[in-house]
Coordinates of C-alpha atoms in Angstrom, one line a residue:
X1 CA 22.5 -34.3 20.5
X2 CA 25.2 -33.0 18.2
X3 CA 24.8 -29.2 18.5
X4 CA 23.1 -27.2 15.9
X5 CA 25.3 -24.8 13.9
X6 CA 23.6 -22.1 10.5
X7 CA 25.4 -23.6 7.4
X8 CA 25.2 -22.1 3.9
X9 CA 23.4 -24.2 1.9
X10 CA 22.8 -22.2 -1.4
X11 CA 23.9 -19.5 -2.9
X12 CA 22.7 -16.9 -5.5
X13 CA 23.6 -13.5 -7.3
X14 CA 22.4 -10.8 -9.4
X15 CA 24.2 -8.1 -11.2
X16 CA 23.3 -5.6 -14.0
X17 CA 23.8 -5.8 -17.3
X18 CA 25.2 -2.0 -18.0
X19 CA 29.0 -1.8 -17.2
X20 CA 31.0 1.2 -16.5
X21 CA 34.8 0.7 -17.2
X22 CA 37.7 2.8 -16.4
X23 CA 38.0 4.1 -20.1
X24 CA 34.3 5.4 -19.6
X25 CA 35.1 7.3 -16.4
X26 CA 38.1 9.1 -18.2
X27 CA 35.7 10.9 -20.0
X28 CA 33.5 11.8 -17.1
X29 CA 36.1 12.9 -14.4
X30 CA 40.2 13.8 -14.2
X31 CA 41.0 9.7 -14.1
X32 CA 42.7 7.1 -16.1
X33 CA 42.5 3.6 -16.3
X34 CA 45.9 3.0 -15.4
X35 CA 45.7 5.0 -12.1
X36 CA 42.5 3.7 -11.0
X37 CA 44.0 -0.2 -11.8
X38 CA 47.2 0.3 -9.9
X39 CA 45.3 1.5 -7.2
X40 CA 42.1 -0.2 -6.4
X41 CA 42.4 -3.1 -8.8
X42 CA 39.0 -2.4 -10.5
X43 CA 38.7 -2.3 -14.4
X44 CA 34.8 -2.0 -14.3
X45 CA 31.8 -2.1 -12.3
X46 CA 28.0 -2.8 -13.1
X47 CA 25.5 0.3 -13.2
X48 CA 21.4 -0.7 -12.7
X49 CA 20.3 2.2 -15.3
X50 CA 17.5 1.6 -14.9
X51 CA 15.6 4.6 -12.6
X52 CA 12.2 2.8 -11.8
X53 CA 14.3 -0.2 -10.4
X54 CA 16.2 0.3 -7.0
X55 CA 17.7 -2.0 -4.4
X56 CA 14.9 -4.2 -4.2
X57 CA 14.9 -5.5 -7.6
X58 CA 18.9 -6.6 -7.2
X59 CA 17.5 -8.5 -4.8
X60 CA 14.8 -9.7 -5.9
X61 CA 17.0 -11.8 -8.8
X62 CA 20.0 -12.9 -6.5
X63 CA 17.1 -14.5 -4.4
X64 CA 15.2 -15.7 -7.5
X65 CA 19.2 -16.9 -8.7
X66 CA 19.3 -19.2 -5.4
X67 CA 15.8 -20.1 -5.5
X68 CA 16.4 -21.9 -9.1
X69 CA 19.1 -23.2 -8.6
X70 CA 18.7 -24.9 -5.4
X71 CA 14.6 -25.9 -5.7
X72 CA 13.8 -23.9 -2.8
X73 CA 9.8 -23.5 -2.1
X74 CA 9.8 -19.7 -1.1
X75 CA 6.7 -20.3 1.4
X76 CA 9.4 -22.8 3.5
X77 CA 11.6 -19.7 4.1
X78 CA 11.1 -18.5 7.8
X79 CA 13.2 -14.9 7.9
X80 CA 14.9 -12.4 5.2
X81 CA 17.5 -10.0 6.4
X82 CA 18.4 -7.9 4.0
X83 CA 22.0 -5.9 4.1
X84 CA 21.9 -2.4 2.4
X85 CA 23.0 1.0 2.5
X86 CA 20.4 1.9 -0.6
X87 CA 17.2 0.9 0.4
X88 CA 14.4 1.5 -1.8
X89 CA 12.6 3.9 0.9
X90 CA 13.9 5.4 3.7
X91 CA 11.0 3.8 6.0
X92 CA 9.2 1.1 4.3
X93 CA 11.4 -1.7 4.5
X94 CA 13.4 -3.3 1.4
X95 CA 13.7 -6.7 2.8
X96 CA 10.1 -6.9 3.5
X97 CA 9.2 -6.1 0.2
X98 CA 12.5 -8.7 -1.7
X99 CA 10.5 -11.7 0.2
X100 CA 6.6 -10.9 -0.7
X101 CA 7.9 -10.5 -4.6
X102 CA 9.8 -13.8 -4.2
X103 CA 6.4 -15.5 -2.5
X104 CA 8.3 -15.9 0.8
X105 CA 4.9 -15.9 2.1
X106 CA 5.9 -17.0 5.5
X107 CA 8.6 -15.4 6.7
X108 CA 9.0 -12.5 8.4
X109 CA 11.6 -9.3 6.9
X110 CA 13.8 -6.5 7.9
X111 CA 16.8 -4.7 6.8
X112 CA 20.5 -4.5 8.3
X113 CA 22.9 -1.7 8.1
X114 CA 26.4 -1.6 8.6
X115 CA 27.7 -0.7 5.6
X116 CA 30.4 -2.7 3.6
X117 CA 30.3 -5.4 6.9
X118 CA 26.2 -5.7 6.7
X119 CA 26.7 -9.2 4.8
X120 CA 28.8 -10.2 7.8
X121 CA 26.7 -8.9 10.7
X122 CA 23.4 -10.3 8.6
X123 CA 25.1 -13.5 8.6
X124 CA 26.3 -13.5 12.4
X125 CA 22.7 -12.4 13.2
X126 CA 20.8 -15.6 10.5
X127 CA 23.3 -17.5 12.4
X128 CA 21.9 -16.8 15.7
X129 CA 18.5 -17.3 15.1
X130 CA 19.2 -20.8 13.8
X131 CA 21.1 -21.9 16.4
X132 CA 18.4 -20.7 18.8
X133 CA 16.3 -23.8 17.0
X134 CA 13.5 -21.2 16.6
X135 CA 14.0 -21.2 12.6
X136 CA 15.2 -23.5 10.0
X137 CA 15.8 -21.6 6.8
X138 CA 16.9 -18.2 6.8
X139 CA 17.6 -16.4 3.6
X140 CA 20.1 -13.6 3.8
X141 CA 20.6 -10.9 1.0
X142 CA 23.3 -8.3 0.6
X143 CA 22.2 -5.7 -2.5
X144 CA 23.0 -2.1 -3.2
X145 CA 22.7 0.4 -5.7
X146 CA 25.6 2.3 -5.1
X147 CA 25.6 4.6 -8.3
X148 CA 22.1 6.1 -6.6
X149 CA 24.3 7.5 -3.8
X150 CA 28.0 8.6 -6.0
X151 CA 28.5 11.8 -7.1
X152 CA 29.6 11.0 -10.5
X153 CA 31.6 14.3 -10.7
X154 CA 34.1 13.0 -7.7
X155 CA 36.9 11.1 -8.9
X156 CA 37.5 9.9 -5.2
X157 CA 34.4 8.1 -4.9
X158 CA 32.8 7.1 -8.3
X159 CA 35.8 5.5 -9.7
X160 CA 35.1 3.1 -6.9
X161 CA 31.6 1.7 -6.2
X162 CA 29.2 -0.6 -8.2
X163 CA 25.9 -2.2 -7.9
X164 CA 24.9 -6.0 -7.3
X165 CA 23.3 -8.6 -4.9
X166 CA 24.2 -11.6 -3.6
X167 CA 22.1 -14.2 -1.6
X168 CA 22.8 -17.2 0.7
X169 CA 20.5 -19.4 2.7
X170 CA 21.2 -21.0 5.7
X171 CA 20.0 -24.1 7.6
X172 CA 20.9 -25.7 11.0
X173 CA 23.7 -28.4 10.4
X174 CA 24.6 -31.2 13.1
X175 CA 27.9 -32.2 11.0
X176 CA 29.8 -29.1 12.7
X177 CA 29.7 -27.5 9.0
X178 CA 28.8 -24.2 9.2
X179 CA 29.9 -21.3 11.3
X180 CA 32.4 -21.7 13.5
X181 CA 33.3 -18.6 15.4
X182 CA 33.4 -15.0 14.7
X183 CA 34.7 -11.5 15.9
X184 CA 32.4 -8.6 14.8
X185 CA 33.6 -4.9 15.9
X186 CA 32.7 -1.0 15.7
X187 CA 34.1 1.8 16.6
X188 CA 32.4 5.6 15.8
X189 CA 35.9 7.0 15.6
X190 CA 35.0 6.9 11.2
X191 CA 31.9 8.5 11.7
X192 CA 33.5 11.8 10.0
X193 CA 35.7 9.2 7.2
X194 CA 32.9 8.0 5.6
X195 CA 29.4 9.1 5.2
X196 CA 26.6 10.8 3.6
X197 CA 25.9 13.7 5.8
X198 CA 22.4 14.6 5.0
X199 CA 19.3 12.7 4.4
X200 CA 18.8 11.5 7.8
X201 CA 18.0 13.0 11.4
X202 CA 20.3 15.4 11.7
X203 CA 20.4 16.6 8.4
X204 CA 16.8 16.6 7.1
X205 CA 16.2 17.1 3.1
X206 CA 16.3 20.4 1.9
X207 CA 16.8 22.8 -1.4
X208 CA 20.0 23.5 0.3
X209 CA 21.4 19.5 1.0
X210 CA 20.8 18.8 -2.8
X211 CA 22.1 21.9 -4.1
X212 CA 25.3 21.2 -2.2
X213 CA 25.4 17.4 -3.3
X214 CA 25.2 16.2 0.4
X215 CA 23.2 13.2 -0.4
X216 CA 26.3 11.7 -1.8
X217 CA 28.9 9.3 -0.4
X218 CA 31.9 11.4 0.9
X219 CA 35.0 9.6 2.3
X220 CA 38.9 10.4 3.3
X221 CA 40.4 7.9 1.2
X222 CA 43.2 8.2 3.2
X223 CA 42.0 7.5 6.9
X224 CA 39.5 4.8 5.6
X225 CA 42.4 2.8 3.5
X226 CA 44.8 2.8 7.0
X227 CA 41.8 2.1 9.3
X228 CA 40.8 -0.8 7.1
X229 CA 43.9 -2.6 6.6
X230 CA 44.9 -2.5 10.1
X231 CA 41.4 -3.5 11.1
X232 CA 40.1 -6.1 8.9
X233 CA 44.0 -7.9 8.7
X234 CA 44.0 -7.7 12.8
X235 CA 40.7 -9.6 12.8
X236 CA 41.1 -12.5 10.3
X237 CA 44.7 -13.1 11.8
X238 CA 43.2 -13.5 15.3
X239 CA 40.1 -15.9 14.3
X240 CA 43.1 -18.0 13.0
X241 CA 44.8 -17.6 16.1
X242 CA 41.4 -18.1 18.2
X243 CA 40.8 -21.3 16.2
X244 CA 44.5 -22.8 15.7
X245 CA 44.2 -22.1 12.5
X246 CA 47.7 -22.5 10.4
X247 CA 47.6 -20.7 6.8
X248 CA 47.8 -24.1 5.1
X249 CA 44.3 -25.0 7.2
X250 CA 42.4 -21.9 5.5
X251 CA 41.2 -23.2 2.0
X252 CA 39.9 -19.6 0.9
X253 CA 40.1 -16.3 2.3
X254 CA 36.1 -14.1 1.7
X255 CA 37.6 -10.7 1.7
X256 CA 35.3 -7.8 1.1
X257 CA 35.7 -6.2 -2.1
X258 CA 37.0 -2.4 -1.4
X259 CA 40.4 -2.4 -2.8
X260 CA 43.0 -4.9 -3.8
X261 CA 45.6 -3.6 -1.9
X262 CA 43.5 -4.0 1.7
X263 CA 42.8 -7.9 0.6
X264 CA 46.2 -8.5 -0.2
X265 CA 47.5 -6.9 3.0
X266 CA 45.1 -9.4 5.0
X267 CA 46.3 -12.4 3.0
X268 CA 49.7 -11.5 3.5
X269 CA 49.1 -10.8 7.4
X270 CA 47.0 -14.4 7.6
X271 CA 50.3 -15.7 5.6
X272 CA 48.0 -17.1 2.6
X273 CA 49.2 -18.0 -0.8
X274 CA 47.6 -16.0 -3.6
X275 CA 45.4 -19.0 -4.6
X276 CA 43.4 -18.7 -1.6
X277 CA 42.3 -15.3 -1.8
X278 CA 38.6 -14.9 -3.4
X279 CA 39.1 -11.8 -6.0
X280 CA 36.1 -10.0 -8.0
X281 CA 36.7 -6.3 -7.8
X282 CA 38.2 -6.1 -11.6
X283 CA 34.8 -6.9 -12.7
X284 CA 32.5 -5.5 -10.2
X285 CA 34.7 -2.9 -8.1
X286 CA 33.1 -2.4 -4.2
X287 CA 29.3 -3.4 -4.2
X288 CA 29.0 -2.5 -0.9
X289 CA 27.0 -5.5 1.0
X290 CA 26.8 -7.5 -2.0
X291 CA 30.6 -7.9 -2.1
X292 CA 30.8 -11.0 0.1
X293 CA 27.8 -13.3 -1.9
X294 CA 29.1 -12.0 -5.4
X295 CA 32.4 -13.7 -4.1
X296 CA 30.8 -17.1 -3.1
X297 CA 28.5 -17.1 -5.9
X298 CA 31.5 -16.8 -8.8
X299 CA 33.9 -19.4 -6.8
X300 CA 30.9 -21.8 -5.7
X301 CA 32.0 -24.5 -8.1
X302 CA 35.4 -24.6 -6.6
X303 CA 34.5 -25.1 -3.2
X304 CA 33.7 -28.6 -1.1
X305 CA 32.7 -29.8 1.7
X306 CA 34.5 -28.9 5.0
X307 CA 36.7 -26.4 3.1
X308 CA 37.6 -23.7 5.8
X309 CA 36.8 -20.3 4.3
X310 CA 37.4 -17.0 6.5
X311 CA 35.2 -14.2 5.6
X312 CA 36.5 -10.6 6.5
X313 CA 34.7 -7.0 6.2
X314 CA 35.4 -3.5 6.6
X315 CA 32.4 -0.2 6.4
X316 CA 31.9 2.8 7.4
X317 CA 30.9 3.9 11.1
X318 CA 33.6 2.1 11.4
X319 CA 32.6 -1.4 11.2
X320 CA 34.4 -4.9 10.6
X321 CA 35.2 -8.0 11.7
X322 CA 36.2 -11.7 10.7
X323 CA 33.6 -15.2 10.5
X324 CA 35.3 -18.4 10.3
X325 CA 32.9 -21.0 8.5
X326 CA 33.2 -24.8 7.3
X327 CA 31.7 -25.3 3.7
X328 CA 28.7 -27.6 4.0
X329 CA 28.6 -28.9 0.4
X330 CA 29.8 -29.8 -2.6
X331 CA 28.4 -28.1 -5.9

């Protein structure tokens, strides 16, 4: 009997209609299009403006897109894992609401939070469930309404983030395709460099925390950039070495879209040509948990069965990792 691996068998995505361009940001904070693009690679990002809609709306739409494209019966889904840093509510799991709303009535669901590495960690978790033989169809959703936690008077963060969602279906594979290997890491050395200070058990919400804008994302950009370049590129190189992959063997780099320069440094360390590096940061910015599945959705038609994909991410905490996956189908 062949070994069971977990393969991606379908992809779905969703981004809101409203666009926030660099030119628009010029009217909001002291910055300009050239400065933003040269340092981040971002031209615009999508924003979910409707205050009555949260992260669940984004995730539901991405899941519906996947279900429609793949003709999947949602009743067949065994498990839904949501990767997000912006749940609808602090307690009631947003993944549960997504599962119910898409008709996955036979699935159990929960949320996973690992900042920008959330989707990569969730893929790992889904793979373990599938490889165990207990579950056959696991829906992994990455969704974030980052605009809900961004201070649009803070030019260090408001230029970076956008809203969006993506989803993948993972199923058993006996052809040797799917997830092959992973290197996942974390270190709390970065706890103070990228965080939301208030709203948790250390600093519950109060009039003071709201007045002092402590419920928004704050980051030490230079520190985060340095660690991201070193660690994301490092594990990407390690995953190649451990699996005896040469640069010609890697078909695509699927890297977290935080900064074009970080992605470029990772590709350079891996020895990859630019044509193998998937990029959409120019149109979406950093959508946190959604960047990796949004990349898959944008480039899905270019993937061929058997293609070697290396995923890489870096996020607050710090959390980071790389995954080696063989693509399982021709679009």
